[in-house]
PDB file of C-alpha atoms in Angstrom:
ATOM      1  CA  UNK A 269     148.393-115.436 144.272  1.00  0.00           C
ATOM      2  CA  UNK A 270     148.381-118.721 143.549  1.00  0.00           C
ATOM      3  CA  UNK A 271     145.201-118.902 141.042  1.00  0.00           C
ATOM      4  CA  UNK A 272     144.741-121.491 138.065  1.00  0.00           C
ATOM      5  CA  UNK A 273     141.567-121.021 136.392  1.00  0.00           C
ATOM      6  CA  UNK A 274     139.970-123.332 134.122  1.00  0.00           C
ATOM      7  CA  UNK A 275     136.709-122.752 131.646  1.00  0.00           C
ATOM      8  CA  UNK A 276     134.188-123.658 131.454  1.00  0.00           C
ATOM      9  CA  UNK A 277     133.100-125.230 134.854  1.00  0.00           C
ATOM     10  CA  UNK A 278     130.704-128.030 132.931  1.00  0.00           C
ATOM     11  CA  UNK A 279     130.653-129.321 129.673  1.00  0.00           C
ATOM     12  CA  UNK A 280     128.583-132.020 127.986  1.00  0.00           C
ATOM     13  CA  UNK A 281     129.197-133.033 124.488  1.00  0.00           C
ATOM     14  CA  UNK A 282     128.026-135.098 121.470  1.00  0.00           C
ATOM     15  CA  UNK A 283     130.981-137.939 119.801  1.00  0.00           C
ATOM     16  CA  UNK A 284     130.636-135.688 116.739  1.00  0.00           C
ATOM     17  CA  UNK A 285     131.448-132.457 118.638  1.00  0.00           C
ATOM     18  CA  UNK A 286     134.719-130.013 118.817  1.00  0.00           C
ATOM     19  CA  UNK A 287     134.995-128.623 122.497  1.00  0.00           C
ATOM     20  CA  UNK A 288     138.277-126.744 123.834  1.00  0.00           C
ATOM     21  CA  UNK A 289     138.922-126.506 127.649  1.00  0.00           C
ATOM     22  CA  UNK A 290     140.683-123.770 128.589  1.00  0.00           C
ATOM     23  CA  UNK A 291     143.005-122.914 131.279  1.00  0.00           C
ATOM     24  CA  UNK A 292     144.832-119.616 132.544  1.00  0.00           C
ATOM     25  CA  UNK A 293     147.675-118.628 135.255  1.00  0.00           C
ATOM     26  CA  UNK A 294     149.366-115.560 135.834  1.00  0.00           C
ATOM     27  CA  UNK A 295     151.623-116.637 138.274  1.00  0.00           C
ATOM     28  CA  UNK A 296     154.940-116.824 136.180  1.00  0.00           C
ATOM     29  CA  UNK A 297     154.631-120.652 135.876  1.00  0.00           C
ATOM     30  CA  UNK A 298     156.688-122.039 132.809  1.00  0.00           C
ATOM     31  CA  UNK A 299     155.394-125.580 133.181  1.00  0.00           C
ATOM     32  CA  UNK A 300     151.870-126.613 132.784  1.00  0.00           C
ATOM     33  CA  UNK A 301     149.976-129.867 132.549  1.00  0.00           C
ATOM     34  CA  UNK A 302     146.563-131.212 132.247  1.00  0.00           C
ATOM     35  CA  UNK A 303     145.027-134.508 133.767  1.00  0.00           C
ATOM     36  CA  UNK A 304     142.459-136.637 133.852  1.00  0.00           C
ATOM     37  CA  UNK A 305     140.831-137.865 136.593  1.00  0.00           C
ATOM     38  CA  UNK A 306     137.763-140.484 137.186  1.00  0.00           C
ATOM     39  CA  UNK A 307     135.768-139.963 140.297  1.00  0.00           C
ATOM     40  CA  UNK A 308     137.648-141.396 143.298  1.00  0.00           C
ATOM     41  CA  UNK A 309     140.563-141.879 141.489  1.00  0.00           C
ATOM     42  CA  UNK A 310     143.876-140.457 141.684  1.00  0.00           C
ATOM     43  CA  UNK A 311     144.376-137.698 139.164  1.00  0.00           C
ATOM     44  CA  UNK A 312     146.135-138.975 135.844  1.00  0.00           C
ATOM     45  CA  UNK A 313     149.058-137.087 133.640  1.00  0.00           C
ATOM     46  CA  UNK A 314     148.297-136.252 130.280  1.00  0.00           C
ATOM     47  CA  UNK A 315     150.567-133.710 128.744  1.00  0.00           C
ATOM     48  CA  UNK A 316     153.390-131.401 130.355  1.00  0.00           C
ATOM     49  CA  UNK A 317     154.168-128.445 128.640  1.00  0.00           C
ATOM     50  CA  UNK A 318     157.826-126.612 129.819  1.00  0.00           C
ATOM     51  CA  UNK A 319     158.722-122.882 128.304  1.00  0.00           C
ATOM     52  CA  UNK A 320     155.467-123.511 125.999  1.00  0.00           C
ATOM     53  CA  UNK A 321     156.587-126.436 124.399  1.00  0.00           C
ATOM     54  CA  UNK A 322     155.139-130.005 124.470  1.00  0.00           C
ATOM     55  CA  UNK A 323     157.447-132.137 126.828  1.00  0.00           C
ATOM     56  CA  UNK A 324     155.566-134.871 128.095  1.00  0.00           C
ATOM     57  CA  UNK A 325     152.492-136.994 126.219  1.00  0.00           C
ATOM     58  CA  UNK A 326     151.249-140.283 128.678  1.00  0.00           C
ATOM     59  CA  UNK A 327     150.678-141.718 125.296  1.00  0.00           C
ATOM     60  CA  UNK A 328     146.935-140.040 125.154  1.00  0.00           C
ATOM     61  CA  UNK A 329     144.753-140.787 121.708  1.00  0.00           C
ATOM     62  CA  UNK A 330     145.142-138.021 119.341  1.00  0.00           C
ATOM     63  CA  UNK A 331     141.237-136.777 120.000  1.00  0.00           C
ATOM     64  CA  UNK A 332     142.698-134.620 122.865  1.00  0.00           C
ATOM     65  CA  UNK A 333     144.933-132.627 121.311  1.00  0.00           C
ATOM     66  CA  UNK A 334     147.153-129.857 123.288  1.00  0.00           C
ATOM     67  CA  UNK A 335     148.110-126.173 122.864  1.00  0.00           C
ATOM     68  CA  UNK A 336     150.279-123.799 124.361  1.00  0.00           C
ATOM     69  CA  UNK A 337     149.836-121.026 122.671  1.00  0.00           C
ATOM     70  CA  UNK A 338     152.310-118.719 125.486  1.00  0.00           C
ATOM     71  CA  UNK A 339     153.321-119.004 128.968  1.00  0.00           C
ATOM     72  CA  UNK A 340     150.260-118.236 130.670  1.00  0.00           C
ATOM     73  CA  UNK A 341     147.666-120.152 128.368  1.00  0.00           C
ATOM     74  CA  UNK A 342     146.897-123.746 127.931  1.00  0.00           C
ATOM     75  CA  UNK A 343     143.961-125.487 125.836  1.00  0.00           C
ATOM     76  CA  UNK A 344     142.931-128.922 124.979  1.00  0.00           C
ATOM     77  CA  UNK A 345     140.869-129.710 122.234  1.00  0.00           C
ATOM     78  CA  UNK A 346     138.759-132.009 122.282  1.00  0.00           C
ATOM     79  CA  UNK A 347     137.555-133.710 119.121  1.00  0.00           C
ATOM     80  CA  UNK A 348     135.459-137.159 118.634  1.00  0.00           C
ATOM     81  CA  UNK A 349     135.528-138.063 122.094  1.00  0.00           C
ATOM     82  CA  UNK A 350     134.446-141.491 123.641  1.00  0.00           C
ATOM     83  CA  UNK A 351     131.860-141.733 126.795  1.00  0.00           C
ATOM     84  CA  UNK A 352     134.501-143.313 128.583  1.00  0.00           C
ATOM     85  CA  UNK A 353     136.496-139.847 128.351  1.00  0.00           C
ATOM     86  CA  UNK A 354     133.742-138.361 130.574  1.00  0.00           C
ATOM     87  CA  UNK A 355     136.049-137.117 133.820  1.00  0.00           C
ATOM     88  CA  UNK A 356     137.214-133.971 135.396  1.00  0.00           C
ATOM     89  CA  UNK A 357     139.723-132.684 133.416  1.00  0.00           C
ATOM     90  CA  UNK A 358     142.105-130.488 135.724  1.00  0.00           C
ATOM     91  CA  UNK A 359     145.205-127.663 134.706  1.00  0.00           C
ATOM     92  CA  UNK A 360     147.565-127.593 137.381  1.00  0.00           C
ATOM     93  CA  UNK A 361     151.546-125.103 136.657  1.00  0.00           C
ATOM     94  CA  UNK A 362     154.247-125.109 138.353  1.00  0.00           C
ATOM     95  CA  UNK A 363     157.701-123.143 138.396  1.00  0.00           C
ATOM     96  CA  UNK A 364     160.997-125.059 136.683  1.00  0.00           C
ATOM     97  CA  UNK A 365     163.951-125.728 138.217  1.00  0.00           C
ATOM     98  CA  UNK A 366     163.174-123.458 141.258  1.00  0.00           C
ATOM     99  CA  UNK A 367     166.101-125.322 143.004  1.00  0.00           C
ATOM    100  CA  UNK A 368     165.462-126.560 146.213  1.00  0.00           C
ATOM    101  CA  UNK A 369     162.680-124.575 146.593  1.00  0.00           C
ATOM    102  CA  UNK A 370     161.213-127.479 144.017  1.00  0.00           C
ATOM    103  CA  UNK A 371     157.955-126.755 142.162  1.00  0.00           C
ATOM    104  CA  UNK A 372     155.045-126.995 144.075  1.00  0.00           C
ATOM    105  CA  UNK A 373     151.867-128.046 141.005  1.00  0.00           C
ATOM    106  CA  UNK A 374     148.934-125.634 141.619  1.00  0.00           C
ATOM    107  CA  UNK A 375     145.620-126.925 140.539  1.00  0.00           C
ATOM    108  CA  UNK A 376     142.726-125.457 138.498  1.00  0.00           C
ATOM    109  CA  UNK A 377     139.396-126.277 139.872  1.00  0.00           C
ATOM    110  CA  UNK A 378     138.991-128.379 136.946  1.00  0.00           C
ATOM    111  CA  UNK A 379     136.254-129.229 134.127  1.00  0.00           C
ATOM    112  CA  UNK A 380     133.822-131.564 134.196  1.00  0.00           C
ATOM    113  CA  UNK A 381     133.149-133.355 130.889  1.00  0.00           C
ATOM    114  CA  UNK A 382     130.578-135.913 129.707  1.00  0.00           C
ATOM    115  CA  UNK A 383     130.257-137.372 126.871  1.00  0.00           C
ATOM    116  CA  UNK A 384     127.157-138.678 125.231  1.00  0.00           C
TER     117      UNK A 384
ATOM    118  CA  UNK B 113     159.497-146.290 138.859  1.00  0.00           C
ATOM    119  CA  UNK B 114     158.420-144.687 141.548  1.00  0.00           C
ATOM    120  CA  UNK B 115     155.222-145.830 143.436  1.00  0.00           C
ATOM    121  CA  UNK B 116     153.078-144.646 146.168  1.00  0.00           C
ATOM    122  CA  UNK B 117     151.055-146.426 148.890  1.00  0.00           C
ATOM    123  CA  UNK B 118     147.570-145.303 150.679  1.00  0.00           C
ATOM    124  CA  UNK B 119     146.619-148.209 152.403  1.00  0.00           C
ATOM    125  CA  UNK B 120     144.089-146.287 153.829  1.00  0.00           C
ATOM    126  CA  UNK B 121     140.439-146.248 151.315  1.00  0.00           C
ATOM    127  CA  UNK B 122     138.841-145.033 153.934  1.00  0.00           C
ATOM    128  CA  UNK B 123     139.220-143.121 157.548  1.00  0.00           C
ATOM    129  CA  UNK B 124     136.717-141.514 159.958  1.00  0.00           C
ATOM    130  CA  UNK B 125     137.623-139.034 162.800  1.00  0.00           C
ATOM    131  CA  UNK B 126     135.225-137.049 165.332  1.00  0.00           C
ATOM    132  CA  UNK B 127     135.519-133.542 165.148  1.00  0.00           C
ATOM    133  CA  UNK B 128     138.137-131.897 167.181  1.00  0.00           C
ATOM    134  CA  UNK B 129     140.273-135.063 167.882  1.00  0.00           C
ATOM    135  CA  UNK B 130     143.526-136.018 165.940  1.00  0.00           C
ATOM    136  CA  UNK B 131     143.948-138.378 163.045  1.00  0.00           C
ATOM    137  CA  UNK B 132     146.697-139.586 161.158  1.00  0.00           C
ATOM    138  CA  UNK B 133     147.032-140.741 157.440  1.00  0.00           C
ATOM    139  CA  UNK B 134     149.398-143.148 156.497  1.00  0.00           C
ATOM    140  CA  UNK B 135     151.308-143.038 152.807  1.00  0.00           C
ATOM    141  CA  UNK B 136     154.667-144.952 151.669  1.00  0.00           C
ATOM    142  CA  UNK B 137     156.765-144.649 148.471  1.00  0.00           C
ATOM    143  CA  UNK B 138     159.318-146.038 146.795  1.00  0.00           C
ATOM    144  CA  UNK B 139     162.125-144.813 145.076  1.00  0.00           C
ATOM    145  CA  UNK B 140     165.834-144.667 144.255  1.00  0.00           C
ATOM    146  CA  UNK B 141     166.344-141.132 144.130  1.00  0.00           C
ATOM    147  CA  UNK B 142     167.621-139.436 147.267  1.00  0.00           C
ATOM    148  CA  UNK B 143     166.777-135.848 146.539  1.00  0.00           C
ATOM    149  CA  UNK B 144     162.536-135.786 145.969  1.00  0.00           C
ATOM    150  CA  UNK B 145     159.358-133.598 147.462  1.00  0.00           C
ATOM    151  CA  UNK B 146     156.710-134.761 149.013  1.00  0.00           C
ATOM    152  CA  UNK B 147     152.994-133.517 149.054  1.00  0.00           C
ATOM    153  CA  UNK B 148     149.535-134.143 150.679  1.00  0.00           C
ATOM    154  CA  UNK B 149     146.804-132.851 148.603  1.00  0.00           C
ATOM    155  CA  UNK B 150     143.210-132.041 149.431  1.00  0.00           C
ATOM    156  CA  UNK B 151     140.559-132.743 147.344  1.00  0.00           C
ATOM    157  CA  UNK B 152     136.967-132.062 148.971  1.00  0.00           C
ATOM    158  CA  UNK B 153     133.678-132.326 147.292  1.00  0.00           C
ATOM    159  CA  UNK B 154     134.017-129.627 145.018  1.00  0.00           C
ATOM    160  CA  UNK B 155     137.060-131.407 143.630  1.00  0.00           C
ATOM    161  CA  UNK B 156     139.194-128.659 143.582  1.00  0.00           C
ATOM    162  CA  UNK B 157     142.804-129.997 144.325  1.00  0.00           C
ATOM    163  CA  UNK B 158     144.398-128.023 147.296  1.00  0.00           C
ATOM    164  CA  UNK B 159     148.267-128.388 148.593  1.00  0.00           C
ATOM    165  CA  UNK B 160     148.207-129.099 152.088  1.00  0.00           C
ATOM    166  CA  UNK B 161     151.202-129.601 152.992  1.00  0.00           C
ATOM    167  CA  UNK B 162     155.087-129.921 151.212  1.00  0.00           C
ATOM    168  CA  UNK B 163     158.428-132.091 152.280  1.00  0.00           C
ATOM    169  CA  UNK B 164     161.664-131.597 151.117  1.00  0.00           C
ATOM    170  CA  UNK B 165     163.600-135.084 151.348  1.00  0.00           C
ATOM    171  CA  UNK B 166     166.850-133.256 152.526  1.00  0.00           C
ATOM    172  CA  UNK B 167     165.118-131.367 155.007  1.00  0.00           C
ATOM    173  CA  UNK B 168     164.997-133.943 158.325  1.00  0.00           C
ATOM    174  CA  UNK B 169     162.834-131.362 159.946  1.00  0.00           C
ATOM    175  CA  UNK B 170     159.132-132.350 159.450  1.00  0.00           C
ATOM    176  CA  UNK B 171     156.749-129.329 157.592  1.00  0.00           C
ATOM    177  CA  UNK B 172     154.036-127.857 159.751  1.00  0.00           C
ATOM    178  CA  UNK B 173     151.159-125.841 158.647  1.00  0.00           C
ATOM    179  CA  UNK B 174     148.822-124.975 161.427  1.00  0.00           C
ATOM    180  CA  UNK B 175     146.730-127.660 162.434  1.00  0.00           C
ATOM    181  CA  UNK B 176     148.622-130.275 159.517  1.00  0.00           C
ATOM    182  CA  UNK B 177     152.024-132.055 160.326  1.00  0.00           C
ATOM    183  CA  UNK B 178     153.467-134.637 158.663  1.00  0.00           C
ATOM    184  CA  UNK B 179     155.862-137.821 159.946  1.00  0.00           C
ATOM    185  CA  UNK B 180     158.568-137.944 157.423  1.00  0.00           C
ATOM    186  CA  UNK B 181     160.619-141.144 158.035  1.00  0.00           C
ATOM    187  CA  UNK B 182     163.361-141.154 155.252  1.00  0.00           C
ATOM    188  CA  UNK B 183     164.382-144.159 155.936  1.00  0.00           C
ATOM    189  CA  UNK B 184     161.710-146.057 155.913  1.00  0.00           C
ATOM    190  CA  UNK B 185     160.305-144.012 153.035  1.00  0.00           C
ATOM    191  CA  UNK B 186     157.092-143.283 154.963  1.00  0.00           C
ATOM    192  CA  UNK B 187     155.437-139.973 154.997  1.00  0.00           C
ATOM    193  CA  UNK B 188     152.135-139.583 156.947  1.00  0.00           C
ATOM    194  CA  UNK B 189     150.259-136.967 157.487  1.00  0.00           C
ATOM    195  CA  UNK B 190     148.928-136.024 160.889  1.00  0.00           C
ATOM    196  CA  UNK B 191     145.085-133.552 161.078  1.00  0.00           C
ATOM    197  CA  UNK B 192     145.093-132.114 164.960  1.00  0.00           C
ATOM    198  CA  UNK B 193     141.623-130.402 166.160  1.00  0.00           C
ATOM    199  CA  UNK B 194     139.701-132.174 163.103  1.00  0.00           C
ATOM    200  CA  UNK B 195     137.273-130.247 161.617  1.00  0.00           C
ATOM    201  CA  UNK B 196     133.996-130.778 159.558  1.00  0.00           C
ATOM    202  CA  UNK B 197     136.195-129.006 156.309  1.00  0.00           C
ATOM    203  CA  UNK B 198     138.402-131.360 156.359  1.00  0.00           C
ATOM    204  CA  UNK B 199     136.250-134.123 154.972  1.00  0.00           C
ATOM    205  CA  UNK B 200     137.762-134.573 151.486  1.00  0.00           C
ATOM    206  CA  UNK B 201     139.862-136.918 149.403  1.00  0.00           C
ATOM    207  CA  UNK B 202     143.541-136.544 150.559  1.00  0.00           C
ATOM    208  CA  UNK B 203     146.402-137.894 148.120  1.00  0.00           C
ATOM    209  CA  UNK B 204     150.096-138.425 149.081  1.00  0.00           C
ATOM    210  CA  UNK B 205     151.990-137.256 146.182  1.00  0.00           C
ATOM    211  CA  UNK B 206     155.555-137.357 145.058  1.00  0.00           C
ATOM    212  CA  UNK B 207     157.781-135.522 142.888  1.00  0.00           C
ATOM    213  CA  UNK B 208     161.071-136.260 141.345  1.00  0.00           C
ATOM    214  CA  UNK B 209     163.898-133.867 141.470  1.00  0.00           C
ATOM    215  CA  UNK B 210     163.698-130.981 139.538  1.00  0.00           C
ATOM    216  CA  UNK B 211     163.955-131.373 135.163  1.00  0.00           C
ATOM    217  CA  UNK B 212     163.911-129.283 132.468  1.00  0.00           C
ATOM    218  CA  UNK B 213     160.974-130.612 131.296  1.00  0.00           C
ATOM    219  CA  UNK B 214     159.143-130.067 134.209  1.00  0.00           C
ATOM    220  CA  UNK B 215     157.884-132.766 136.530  1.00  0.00           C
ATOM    221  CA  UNK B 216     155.584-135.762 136.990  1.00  0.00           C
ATOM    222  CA  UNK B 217     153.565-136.312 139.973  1.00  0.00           C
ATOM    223  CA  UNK B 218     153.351-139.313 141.017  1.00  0.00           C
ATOM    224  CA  UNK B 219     149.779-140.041 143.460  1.00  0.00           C
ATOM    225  CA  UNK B 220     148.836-142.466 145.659  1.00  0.00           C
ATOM    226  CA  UNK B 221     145.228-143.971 145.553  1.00  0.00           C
ATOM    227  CA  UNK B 222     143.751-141.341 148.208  1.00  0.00           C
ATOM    228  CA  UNK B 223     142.199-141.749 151.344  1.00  0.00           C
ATOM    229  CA  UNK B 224     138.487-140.696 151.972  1.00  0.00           C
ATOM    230  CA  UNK B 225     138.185-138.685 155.322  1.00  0.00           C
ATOM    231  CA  UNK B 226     135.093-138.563 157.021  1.00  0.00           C
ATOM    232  CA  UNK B 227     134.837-136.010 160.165  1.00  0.00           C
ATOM    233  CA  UNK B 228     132.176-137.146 162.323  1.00  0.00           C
ATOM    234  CA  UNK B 229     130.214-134.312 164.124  1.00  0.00           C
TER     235      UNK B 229
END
C-alpha cells in the first residue's frame, strides 16, 4: 500500500481565516514533506519533517506553520494567508536511509486552496 | 546545486505509437536516483518510473523505459503503445543520496503530453 491521503480535497478561505490541511500515511514512512505547487509548475519544497521533527524549512513565511504531531500525521496551518498562496498544496513520505533501495516520495492527491 | 532540464513544454503523440521525453541534470554527486513522475488532470502525482545511478541497467515498467546515459547525465523517458491515460504532466525528478534528514527533490519544469486519438 502505498496511500498518502490528504484532507480536505478543496478549500477556500478568507485573509482573516485559520485553516489546517491535513495529511495521513500508514506506510511506515519517517520522513514527510509538504509542497506547493502553482498550476503548470513544478511542485515546490516547503518543509521536511524526519523521525517527526522539523528538518528542512525553504524559508516559507511564518503564516504556514507545520506540525508533526507522530510518525504517521502531518498538518499545516494556515493562518492570514495571501491570494497569491492560492495552489495545490501536496503531502508526499518517504522511507530514510533505506540504503540503496533509496526513498522513493509518495504523493498525496493534494489540496486545493484559494484564497480570497 | 543540482538542476534539472525539460526542454520539452510541450509533446504530442498518436495513440499506440512510441514517444520519448527528454530530461538532463546536473550534478557532482556520483551516487543519486532518478524519477519520472506523472501528474494527469486530477493532479495527483504518480511515480512512474525509478533509476538508481549505480545501476547501468536501465528500469522498465511495462510499457515505460527510460535511457539513462550517466555520462552524459541524461535520463529520458521512453512511453511504447501510447495511450489516451497517459496525457498528463510528466516531471523528471532527482534525488540526492540518502540523509538523515530526509531528502529534497529536485524537479524539472515538466513536459505536457498530449495523446492524440
Amino acid at each position: 500500500d502505498t496511500e498518502v491521503t490528504q484532507t480536505p480535497k478543496h478549500l477556500v478561505m478568507g485573509m482573516t481565516n485559520k485553516k489546517s490541511l491535513k495529511c495521513e500515511q500508514h506506510m511506515g514512512h519517517r520522513a514527510m514533506y509538504w509542497y506547493k505547487q502553482k498550476a503548470k509548475k513544478p511542485p515546490e519544497l516547503m518543509f521536511v519533517y524526519s523521525y517527526e521533527k522539523l528538518s528542512i524549512n525553504e524559508s516559507v513565511p511564518s503564516r504556514f506553520s507545520p506540525e508533526c504531531p507522530n510518525s504517521s500525521l502531518l498538518n499545516l496551518h494556515l493562518h492570514a494567508l495571501q491570494p497569491e498562496d492560492s495552489a495545490l498544496y501536496l503531502c508526499a513520505s518517504s522511507q530514510i536511509l533505506a540504503g540503496k533501495k533509496g526513498e522513493t516520495q509518495y504523493f498525496g492527491p493534494g489540496t486545493r486552496l484559494l484564497v480570497l | 546545486a543540482q538542476t534539472v532540464t525539460q526542454s520539452q513544454p510541450e509533446m504530442s503523440v498518436q495513440e499506440a505509437e512510441t514517444v520519448t521525453l527528454s530530461c538532463t541534470y546536473d550534478t557532482s554527486e556520483s551516487d543519486y536516483y532518478l524519477f519520472w513522475y506523472k501528474q494527469p488532470p486530477s493532479r495527483q502525482m504518480i511515480l512512474v518510473i525509478r533509476q538508481e545511478a549505480y545501476k547501468q541497467q536501465n528500469a522498465t515498467e511495462n510499457r515505460f523505459s527510460v535511457n539513462f546515459q550517466k555520462a552524459a547525465k541524461s535520463f529520458s523517458l521512453k512511453i511504447s503503445d501510447s495511450q489516451l491515460g497517459d496525457a498528463a504532466m510528466y516531471f523528471c525528478a532527482y534525488r540526492s543520496p540518502p540523509r538523515e534528514y530526509g531528502n529534497k527533490l529536485v524537479f524539472g519544469a515538466g513536459t505536457i503530453l498530449r495523446v492524440k486519438s
